[in-house]
Short mmCIF file of C-alpha atoms and ligand atoms in Angstrom, two decimals:
data_model
loop_
_atom_site.label_atom_id
_atom_site.label_comp_id
_atom_site.label_asym_id
_atom_site.label_seq_id
_atom_site.Cartn_x
_atom_site.Cartn_y
_atom_site.Cartn_z
CA MET A 1 -1.49 -10.32 24.91
CA LYS A 2 -1.14 -6.59 24.26
CA VAL A 3 -0.85 -5.47 20.67
CA LEU A 4 -0.18 -1.98 19.28
CA VAL A 5 -0.96 -0.96 15.70
CA ILE A 6 0.68 2.19 14.32
CA GLY A 7 -1.20 4.34 11.80
CA ASN A 8 -4.57 5.97 11.21
CA GLY A 9 -5.92 5.07 7.78
CA GLY A 10 -8.16 2.49 6.14
CA ARG A 11 -5.29 0.01 6.07
CA GLU A 12 -4.87 0.29 9.83
CA HIS A 13 -8.62 -0.05 10.39
CA ALA A 14 -8.49 -3.27 8.35
CA LEU A 15 -5.45 -4.49 10.33
CA VAL A 16 -7.10 -3.74 13.68
CA TRP A 17 -10.40 -5.30 12.54
CA LYS A 18 -8.63 -8.51 11.55
CA LEU A 19 -6.27 -8.66 14.55
CA ALA A 20 -9.23 -8.19 16.92
CA GLN A 21 -10.49 -11.63 15.83
CA ASN A 22 -7.62 -13.30 17.70
CA PRO A 23 -8.85 -14.31 21.18
CA ALA A 24 -5.31 -14.23 22.61
CA ILE A 25 -5.26 -10.43 22.29
CA ASP A 26 -6.76 -8.94 25.43
CA ARG A 27 -5.67 -5.33 24.86
CA LEU A 28 -5.45 -3.74 21.42
CA TYR A 29 -4.05 -0.21 21.03
CA CYS A 30 -3.72 2.01 18.00
CA ALA A 31 -1.60 5.15 17.59
CA PRO A 32 -3.13 7.44 16.58
CA GLY A 33 -6.09 5.47 15.15
CA ASN A 34 -9.37 6.95 13.95
CA PRO A 35 -13.08 6.83 14.94
CA GLY A 36 -13.62 3.52 13.10
CA ILE A 37 -10.66 1.93 14.85
CA GLU A 38 -11.98 3.05 18.25
CA ALA A 39 -14.58 0.28 18.10
CA PHE A 40 -11.79 -2.32 18.41
CA ALA A 41 -8.80 -0.57 19.96
CA GLU A 42 -7.86 2.04 22.52
CA CYS A 43 -6.47 4.98 20.52
CA ALA A 44 -3.45 6.99 21.73
CA PRO A 45 -2.75 10.36 20.09
CA ILE A 46 0.82 9.69 18.95
CA ARG A 47 1.88 10.49 15.41
CA PRO A 48 3.44 7.67 13.37
CA ASP A 49 6.59 9.76 12.82
CA ASP A 50 7.17 10.31 16.56
CA LEU A 51 9.26 7.19 17.05
CA GLN A 52 10.50 8.09 20.54
CA SER A 53 6.96 8.54 21.91
CA LEU A 54 5.84 5.30 20.26
CA LEU A 55 8.70 3.43 21.90
CA GLN A 56 7.92 5.00 25.26
CA PHE A 57 4.23 4.11 24.90
CA ALA A 58 5.09 0.49 24.02
CA LYS A 59 7.27 0.23 27.12
CA GLU A 60 4.77 1.93 29.44
CA LYS A 61 1.91 -0.31 28.31
CA SER A 62 4.11 -3.45 28.19
CA ILE A 63 3.13 -4.06 24.56
CA ASP A 64 3.97 -7.62 23.47
CA PHE A 65 3.73 -7.05 19.73
CA THR A 66 3.67 -3.94 17.52
CA VAL A 67 2.38 -3.81 13.95
CA VAL A 68 3.46 -0.91 11.73
CA GLY A 69 1.00 0.25 9.05
CA PRO A 70 2.68 3.11 7.14
CA GLU A 71 6.11 3.26 5.54
CA LEU A 72 7.48 6.37 7.20
CA PRO A 73 8.33 4.92 10.64
CA LEU A 74 9.84 1.85 8.94
CA VAL A 75 12.03 3.92 6.64
CA HIS A 76 13.09 5.93 9.71
CA GLY A 77 14.15 2.75 11.51
CA ILE A 78 11.40 1.96 14.02
CA ALA A 79 12.04 -1.79 13.67
CA ASP A 80 15.70 -1.40 14.65
CA MET A 81 14.75 0.85 17.55
CA PHE A 82 12.20 -1.58 19.00
CA GLN A 83 14.47 -4.56 18.42
CA LYS A 84 17.28 -2.89 20.36
CA GLU A 85 14.92 -2.65 23.33
CA GLY A 86 13.89 -6.29 23.00
CA LEU A 87 10.39 -5.43 21.74
CA LYS A 88 8.72 -7.47 19.00
CA LEU A 89 7.61 -5.48 15.97
CA PHE A 90 6.21 -6.47 12.60
CA GLY A 91 7.93 -4.57 9.79
CA PRO A 92 11.31 -4.51 8.07
CA SER A 93 14.48 -2.91 9.42
CA ARG A 94 15.65 0.47 8.20
CA GLY A 95 18.11 -1.20 5.82
CA ALA A 96 15.43 -3.44 4.33
CA ALA A 97 12.80 -0.65 4.16
CA ARG A 98 15.08 1.20 1.73
CA ILE A 99 13.40 -0.95 -0.91
CA GLU A 100 10.53 1.58 -0.62
CA GLY A 101 12.38 4.55 0.87
CA SER A 102 14.69 5.04 -2.09
CA LYS A 103 13.63 4.27 -5.64
CA SER A 104 17.23 4.40 -6.85
CA PHE A 105 18.20 1.84 -4.20
CA ALA A 106 15.34 -0.42 -5.33
CA LYS A 107 16.22 -0.06 -9.02
CA ASP A 108 19.94 -0.71 -8.49
CA PHE A 109 19.07 -3.70 -6.30
CA MET A 110 16.78 -5.13 -9.00
CA GLN A 111 19.40 -4.62 -11.67
CA ARG A 112 22.03 -6.38 -9.58
CA TYR A 113 19.80 -9.40 -8.97
CA HIS A 114 18.24 -9.55 -12.45
CA ILE A 115 14.73 -8.87 -11.16
CA PRO A 116 12.60 -7.72 -14.11
CA THR A 117 11.80 -3.99 -14.03
CA ALA A 118 11.59 -1.02 -16.41
CA GLY A 119 14.87 0.27 -17.92
CA TYR A 120 16.02 3.35 -16.00
CA GLU A 121 18.69 5.91 -15.14
CA VAL A 122 19.28 7.75 -11.86
CA PHE A 123 20.17 11.45 -11.90
CA LYS A 124 21.38 13.99 -9.37
CA SER A 125 22.15 16.59 -12.01
CA MET A 126 19.43 18.48 -13.81
CA ALA A 127 21.55 18.88 -16.97
CA ASN A 128 22.21 15.14 -17.31
CA ALA A 129 18.56 14.30 -16.68
CA ARG A 130 17.48 16.81 -19.31
CA ASN A 131 19.88 15.32 -21.84
CA TYR A 132 18.52 11.86 -21.19
CA ILE A 133 14.95 13.01 -21.72
CA TRP A 134 15.67 14.76 -25.00
CA ASN A 135 17.64 11.80 -26.36
CA HIS A 136 14.99 9.24 -25.46
CA GLU A 137 12.15 8.10 -27.70
CA GLY A 138 8.81 7.13 -26.15
CA LYS A 139 6.90 7.82 -22.97
CA LEU A 140 8.85 8.21 -19.74
CA VAL A 141 8.08 8.11 -16.04
CA VAL A 142 9.87 10.62 -13.82
CA LYS A 143 10.10 9.60 -10.16
CA ALA A 144 11.28 11.38 -7.04
CA ASP A 145 13.80 9.11 -5.34
CA GLY A 146 12.45 9.42 -1.80
CA LEU A 147 9.07 9.12 -0.10
CA ALA A 148 6.37 11.36 -1.57
CA ALA A 149 3.10 9.97 -0.19
CA GLY A 150 2.40 8.05 -3.40
CA LYS A 151 2.49 11.20 -5.54
CA GLY A 152 6.15 11.22 -6.56
CA SER A 153 5.83 9.34 -9.87
CA LEU A 154 4.77 11.28 -12.94
CA VAL A 155 3.87 9.52 -16.16
CA CYS A 156 4.92 11.85 -18.99
CA GLU A 157 3.43 11.64 -22.48
CA THR A 158 5.88 14.05 -24.10
CA LYS A 159 9.46 15.22 -23.68
CA SER A 160 8.25 18.61 -22.51
CA ASP A 161 6.00 16.97 -19.87
CA ALA A 162 9.04 15.06 -18.64
CA GLN A 163 11.09 18.25 -18.60
CA LYS A 164 8.33 19.96 -16.56
CA ALA A 165 8.20 17.05 -14.09
CA LEU A 166 11.95 17.28 -13.69
CA GLU A 167 11.81 21.01 -12.98
CA GLU A 168 9.04 20.52 -10.40
CA MET A 169 11.17 18.00 -8.56
CA MET A 170 14.69 19.33 -8.96
CA LEU A 171 14.14 23.09 -9.10
CA ARG A 172 10.83 23.83 -7.43
CA ASN A 173 11.26 21.20 -4.70
CA VAL A 174 7.63 20.06 -4.75
CA PHE A 175 8.69 16.84 -3.02
CA GLY A 176 11.43 18.49 -0.94
CA GLU A 177 14.60 16.47 -0.45
CA ALA A 178 12.88 13.38 -1.91
CA GLY A 179 12.98 14.91 -5.41
CA HIS A 180 16.59 16.05 -5.50
CA ARG A 181 17.57 12.71 -6.91
CA VAL A 182 15.30 11.35 -9.65
CA VAL A 183 14.79 8.04 -11.38
CA ILE A 184 13.70 8.27 -15.01
CA GLU A 185 12.36 5.04 -16.43
CA GLU A 186 10.70 3.66 -19.51
CA PHE A 187 6.91 3.46 -19.54
CA LEU A 188 5.55 -0.07 -19.26
CA GLU A 189 2.29 -1.15 -20.89
CA GLY A 190 -0.01 -3.71 -19.31
CA ASP A 191 -2.26 -4.47 -16.37
CA GLU A 192 -1.08 -3.52 -12.92
CA VAL A 193 -1.37 -5.91 -9.98
CA SER A 194 -0.23 -5.76 -6.40
CA VAL A 195 1.21 -8.92 -4.90
CA LEU A 196 1.76 -8.68 -1.16
CA ALA A 197 3.78 -11.40 0.51
CA PHE A 198 4.84 -12.27 4.03
CA SER A 199 8.58 -12.78 4.33
CA ASP A 200 10.60 -13.87 7.37
CA GLY A 201 13.88 -13.28 5.58
CA LYS A 202 14.06 -16.84 4.19
CA THR A 203 10.55 -17.96 3.25
CA VAL A 204 8.21 -15.87 1.12
CA LEU A 205 4.46 -16.44 1.22
CA PRO A 206 2.30 -14.46 -1.21
CA LEU A 207 -1.19 -13.41 -0.10
CA ILE A 208 -4.02 -12.96 -2.61
CA PRO A 209 -3.13 -10.82 -5.64
CA ALA A 210 -5.08 -7.56 -5.71
CA GLN A 211 -5.61 -4.74 -8.16
CA ASP A 212 -5.50 -1.12 -7.05
CA HIS A 213 -7.02 1.79 -9.00
CA LYS A 214 -4.52 4.62 -8.68
CA ALA A 215 -5.97 7.25 -11.01
CA VAL A 216 -8.67 9.49 -9.58
CA PHE A 217 -11.22 9.18 -12.40
CA ASP A 218 -12.99 6.25 -14.08
CA ASN A 219 -11.10 4.45 -16.86
CA ASP A 220 -7.80 5.29 -15.13
CA LEU A 221 -7.92 8.95 -16.13
CA GLY A 222 -6.62 11.91 -14.16
CA PRO A 223 -3.82 12.24 -11.63
CA ASN A 224 -2.63 9.41 -9.39
CA THR A 225 -3.96 9.12 -5.86
CA GLY A 226 -3.05 6.82 -2.98
CA GLY A 227 -5.61 4.40 -4.51
CA MET A 228 -9.34 4.81 -5.20
CA GLY A 229 -10.34 1.19 -4.71
CA ALA A 230 -9.14 -2.38 -4.92
CA TYR A 231 -10.35 -5.89 -5.46
CA ALA A 232 -9.02 -9.38 -4.81
CA PRO A 233 -8.38 -11.96 -6.09
CA VAL A 234 -7.48 -10.85 -9.63
CA PRO A 235 -8.95 -13.40 -12.09
CA PHE A 236 -6.19 -12.97 -14.67
CA VAL A 237 -3.44 -13.77 -12.17
CA ASN A 238 -3.67 -17.56 -12.34
CA GLU A 239 -1.54 -20.14 -10.51
CA LYS A 240 1.03 -20.22 -13.30
CA LEU A 241 1.48 -16.45 -13.35
CA LEU A 242 1.66 -16.30 -9.57
CA ARG A 243 4.39 -18.95 -9.65
CA GLU A 244 6.29 -16.89 -12.22
CA ILE A 245 5.95 -13.78 -10.01
CA ARG A 246 7.20 -15.79 -7.07
CA GLU A 247 10.18 -17.22 -8.93
CA THR A 248 11.25 -14.14 -10.89
CA VAL A 249 10.43 -11.39 -8.39
CA LEU A 250 9.63 -12.38 -4.80
CA GLU A 251 12.17 -15.14 -4.17
CA PRO A 252 15.16 -13.39 -5.82
CA THR A 253 14.29 -10.25 -3.85
CA ILE A 254 14.28 -12.05 -0.52
CA ARG A 255 17.49 -13.91 -1.39
CA GLY A 256 19.18 -10.72 -2.58
CA MET A 257 18.20 -8.71 0.50
CA ALA A 258 19.53 -11.48 2.77
CA LYS A 259 22.76 -11.71 0.77
CA ASP A 260 23.26 -7.95 1.06
CA GLY A 261 22.90 -8.15 4.86
CA ASN A 262 19.36 -6.73 5.02
CA PRO A 263 17.15 -9.80 5.58
CA TYR A 264 13.61 -8.76 4.70
CA LYS A 265 11.07 -9.42 7.47
CA GLY A 266 7.58 -8.09 7.06
CA ILE A 267 5.25 -7.54 4.16
CA LEU A 268 6.93 -7.21 0.80
CA TYR A 269 4.57 -5.42 -1.56
CA ALA A 270 5.43 -5.84 -5.23
CA GLY A 271 3.64 -3.42 -7.55
CA LEU A 272 3.83 -5.18 -10.92
CA MET A 273 3.06 -4.47 -14.53
CA LEU A 274 2.01 -7.56 -16.48
CA THR A 275 3.78 -6.77 -19.74
CA GLU A 276 3.99 -8.84 -22.92
CA GLU A 277 7.48 -9.83 -21.78
CA GLY A 278 6.20 -11.02 -18.42
CA PRO A 279 5.68 -9.38 -15.02
CA LYS A 280 7.95 -6.42 -14.26
CA VAL A 281 8.31 -4.52 -10.99
CA ILE A 282 7.02 -0.94 -10.95
CA GLU A 283 7.75 -0.42 -7.28
CA PHE A 284 8.32 -2.21 -4.01
CA ASN A 285 6.65 -1.13 -0.80
CA CYS A 286 7.73 -2.23 2.64
CA ARG A 287 4.22 -2.57 4.15
CA PHE A 288 0.62 -3.50 3.43
CA GLY A 289 -0.99 -1.58 0.55
CA ASP A 290 -3.86 0.81 1.07
CA PRO A 291 -6.56 0.19 -0.18
CA GLU A 292 -5.39 -3.34 -1.14
CA SER A 293 -5.37 -4.44 2.51
CA GLN A 294 -9.04 -3.48 2.79
CA ALA A 295 -9.82 -6.15 0.17
CA ILE A 296 -7.15 -8.72 1.08
CA LEU A 297 -7.43 -8.90 4.88
CA PRO A 298 -11.18 -9.67 4.94
CA LEU A 299 -10.43 -12.68 2.71
CA LEU A 300 -7.85 -14.19 5.09
CA LYS A 301 -9.21 -17.23 6.88
CA SER A 302 -6.01 -17.76 8.86
CA ASP A 303 -5.19 -15.70 11.88
CA LEU A 304 -3.25 -12.54 11.03
CA LEU A 305 -1.34 -12.20 14.30
CA GLU A 306 -0.06 -15.78 13.99
CA GLY A 307 1.24 -15.01 10.49
CA MET A 308 2.94 -11.84 11.69
CA MET A 309 4.48 -13.64 14.66
CA ALA A 310 5.77 -16.37 12.34
CA VAL A 311 7.46 -13.62 10.29
CA VAL A 312 9.09 -12.05 13.35
CA ASN A 313 10.11 -15.43 14.84
CA GLY A 314 11.48 -16.70 11.53
CA ASN A 315 9.19 -19.73 11.21
CA LEU A 316 6.93 -18.64 8.37
CA ALA A 317 7.45 -22.03 6.68
CA ASP A 318 5.20 -23.50 9.41
CA TYR A 319 2.37 -20.98 8.99
CA ASN A 320 -0.73 -22.30 7.29
CA LEU A 321 -2.14 -19.57 5.06
CA GLU A 322 -5.81 -20.11 4.29
CA ILE A 323 -7.81 -17.83 2.05
CA GLU A 324 -11.55 -17.65 1.55
CA ASP A 325 -12.87 -18.72 -1.81
CA ARG A 326 -14.73 -15.44 -2.34
CA SER A 327 -14.10 -12.02 -3.88
CA ALA A 328 -13.71 -8.72 -2.10
CA VAL A 329 -14.14 -5.24 -3.53
CA CYS A 330 -13.24 -2.04 -1.71
CA VAL A 331 -14.54 1.27 -3.08
CA ILE A 332 -12.95 4.41 -1.65
CA MET A 333 -15.24 7.34 -0.91
CA ALA A 334 -13.12 10.48 -1.13
CA SER A 335 -13.49 14.22 -0.62
CA GLU A 336 -14.22 16.16 -3.81
CA GLY A 337 -10.95 17.68 -5.09
CA TYR A 338 -8.67 14.90 -3.83
CA PRO A 339 -5.75 14.34 -4.67
CA GLY A 340 -5.65 18.16 -4.98
CA PRO A 341 -7.00 20.52 -2.29
CA TYR A 342 -10.29 19.53 -0.66
CA GLU A 343 -12.48 20.62 2.23
CA LYS A 344 -12.77 18.77 5.52
CA GLY A 345 -15.36 18.73 8.29
CA LYS A 346 -18.41 17.53 6.29
CA GLU A 347 -20.86 15.44 8.26
CA ILE A 348 -21.03 11.76 7.26
CA THR A 349 -24.43 10.07 7.51
CA GLY A 350 -25.86 6.68 6.59
CA LEU A 351 -23.31 4.60 8.45
CA ASP A 352 -25.92 3.27 10.89
CA SER A 353 -27.79 1.41 8.11
CA ASP A 354 -27.83 -2.37 8.37
CA PHE A 355 -25.22 -3.32 5.78
CA GLY A 356 -25.11 -7.02 6.70
CA ALA A 357 -22.13 -9.18 7.65
CA ASP A 358 -20.56 -9.13 4.18
CA THR A 359 -20.07 -5.36 4.11
CA ILE A 360 -17.35 -3.69 6.15
CA ILE A 361 -16.91 0.06 6.31
CA PHE A 362 -13.29 1.02 7.00
CA HIS A 363 -12.55 4.55 8.14
CA ALA A 364 -9.62 6.39 6.55
CA GLY A 365 -10.04 10.18 6.93
CA THR A 366 -12.72 10.70 9.58
CA LYS A 367 -12.95 12.37 12.97
CA ARG A 368 -15.61 12.58 15.64
CA VAL A 369 -16.59 16.01 16.95
CA ASN A 370 -19.41 16.42 19.50
CA GLY A 371 -20.75 12.99 18.64
CA LYS A 372 -20.87 13.71 14.89
CA LEU A 373 -18.72 11.89 12.39
CA LEU A 374 -16.95 14.33 10.02
CA THR A 375 -14.69 13.99 7.00
CA ASN A 376 -11.04 14.61 7.86
CA GLY A 377 -8.98 13.60 4.83
CA GLY A 378 -8.82 13.00 1.10
CA ARG A 379 -9.73 9.34 1.31
CA VAL A 380 -12.60 9.23 3.79
CA LEU A 381 -14.01 5.69 3.86
CA GLY A 382 -13.26 2.31 2.31
CA VAL A 383 -16.43 0.36 1.62
CA THR A 384 -15.68 -3.36 1.26
CA HIS A 385 -18.09 -6.06 0.23
CA LEU A 386 -17.45 -9.81 0.08
CA ALA A 387 -19.36 -12.16 -2.24
CA GLN A 388 -19.09 -15.45 -4.11
CA SER A 389 -18.28 -13.69 -7.38
CA LEU A 390 -16.43 -10.50 -8.29
CA LYS A 391 -19.58 -9.24 -10.02
CA ASP A 392 -21.65 -9.62 -6.85
CA ALA A 393 -18.89 -8.11 -4.72
CA ILE A 394 -18.86 -5.02 -6.97
CA GLU A 395 -22.65 -4.69 -6.80
CA GLY A 396 -22.68 -5.10 -3.03
CA ALA A 397 -19.94 -2.52 -2.50
CA TYR A 398 -21.70 0.09 -4.66
CA LYS A 399 -25.04 -0.61 -3.00
CA ALA A 400 -23.48 0.26 0.36
CA VAL A 401 -21.64 3.29 -1.07
CA LYS A 402 -24.95 4.69 -2.34
CA SER A 403 -26.43 4.70 1.15
CA ILE A 404 -23.59 6.73 2.71
CA PHE A 405 -23.59 10.50 2.37
CA PHE A 406 -21.40 13.54 2.87
CA GLU A 407 -21.18 16.79 0.96
CA GLY A 408 -18.78 16.44 -1.96
CA ALA A 409 -18.50 12.64 -1.67
CA TYR A 410 -16.63 11.33 -4.70
CA TYR A 411 -15.92 7.75 -5.80
CA ARG A 412 -14.95 5.94 -8.96
CA THR A 413 -17.78 3.93 -10.48
CA ASP A 414 -15.63 1.26 -12.17
CA ILE A 415 -13.75 -0.43 -9.32
CA GLY A 416 -13.25 -4.10 -10.16
CA LYS A 417 -14.43 -3.75 -13.76
CA LYS A 418 -11.10 -4.83 -15.24
CA GLY A 419 -11.41 -8.14 -13.43
CA LEU A 420 -14.71 -8.89 -15.18
CA ARG A 421 -13.42 -8.90 -18.73
CA ASN A 422 -13.15 -12.22 -20.51
CA ILE A 423 -9.67 -13.60 -20.59
P1 AMP B 1 5.07 4.37 -8.15
O1 AMP B 1 5.13 5.61 -7.33
O2 AMP B 1 6.39 3.92 -8.64
O3 AMP B 1 4.28 3.31 -7.48
O4 AMP B 1 4.15 4.73 -9.40
C1 AMP B 1 2.84 5.16 -9.26
C2 AMP B 1 2.03 4.72 -10.46
O5 AMP B 1 2.57 5.30 -11.64
C3 AMP B 1 2.04 3.24 -10.69
O6 AMP B 1 1.10 2.57 -9.94
C4 AMP B 1 1.76 3.17 -12.19
O7 AMP B 1 0.37 3.33 -12.44
C5 AMP B 1 2.47 4.36 -12.72
N1 AMP B 1 3.84 3.97 -13.14
C6 AMP B 1 4.96 4.05 -12.40
N2 AMP B 1 6.01 3.59 -13.09
C7 AMP B 1 5.55 3.20 -14.29
C8 AMP B 1 6.15 2.65 -15.47
N3 AMP B 1 7.46 2.42 -15.55
N4 AMP B 1 5.36 2.38 -16.51
C9 AMP B 1 4.04 2.62 -16.47
N5 AMP B 1 3.40 3.16 -15.40
C10 AMP B 1 4.15 3.44 -14.33
N1 LIG B 2 -2.18 1.32 -2.98
C1 LIG B 2 -0.85 1.72 -3.15
C2 LIG B 2 -0.03 1.72 -1.96
O1 LIG B 2 -0.42 1.28 -0.90
O2 LIG B 2 1.10 2.18 -2.05
#
């Protein structure tokens, strides 16, 4: 079988690493991939937003199955395009991917189907949005409606912060078109968890709950990033809570999408806040999370391709999901300055150490030049360690991190810590 993975980050390295374990795959391709992915897949230099070239490549290479990593091609309709040509692809249709592509769509959808989420209003007019801010008591979150690479949501402590966020989006166009419509919502207190689930449009099958660490600094301080680390499972998401999440969020979402004519097939990522009133949705994503996938996928005992094929073929109910009884922690090593401006091209050393079978180094922003491995992005590497306990997984991940070097390497030192507290 020939399989193509689209994307070039740590998530895609984790996807390729896991898919490569299926013996039925004889050719694995990745577009565009990265130096870590090259160990498992043939990389083709096609950008994830170049849908026409991806389609052409899939036809030329007679690809049997395509897996989409990032949201952009999904929001732009790659699933519909491949389906029209009779090609199998894992990822939701353009209509279903709106659940991530437009925050106002997602919020209106949740309201219609009584899916718990923060109270909100949608604005296209600056004057109305300003009025809302000044008449509201309490912290607010101002969100660009469209895709903004994970940076489009600003948590605002004061009314004037919210006003500033609004001006950035609506007047100064920092997120371009994506910020011309904004969602303003109430701030939710609680622990955040990511629940990723397979859905074939009818059946929904949650994977292991994970916790991301969005803020750049320890103790969740500083600006939001794409995610500085993740761990799974999350000890305080017990069976009962997972059932509640399934019944109040995942199942009504799948039913609602099907009812609205957009059956959801792919990974449904629910970003949740565990509030005193129960779990509430912060956001939906239409794909695997990054870095969550770098903790979740190494814990899957079942075959990933079989699960994805069950989603595409509509027989997810028959898929047997097995998960290892261990913990995984992924610590992101980033370039100093990220999520702001940072330098690239720093040599990475230490990767040839013997880390052992329980440590996996996923590449995110790296490139190879003249045989040397260099930094090439904000998030550079994801260092994952698997162990019997969360505590040991944390220790193992940091032990590996400390033996990898590049100038300006930055990482949080508290990944997984929230999972260790007594509950
Ligand atoms: P989003 O872009 O919607 O995923 O938001 C990015 C991050 O901002 C989330 O992971 C939360 O940490 C924070 N956030 C977003 N919305 C809210 C909210 N309503 N209440 C509290 N924090 C939020
Ligand atoms: N880790 C957050 C995301 O993948 O959107």
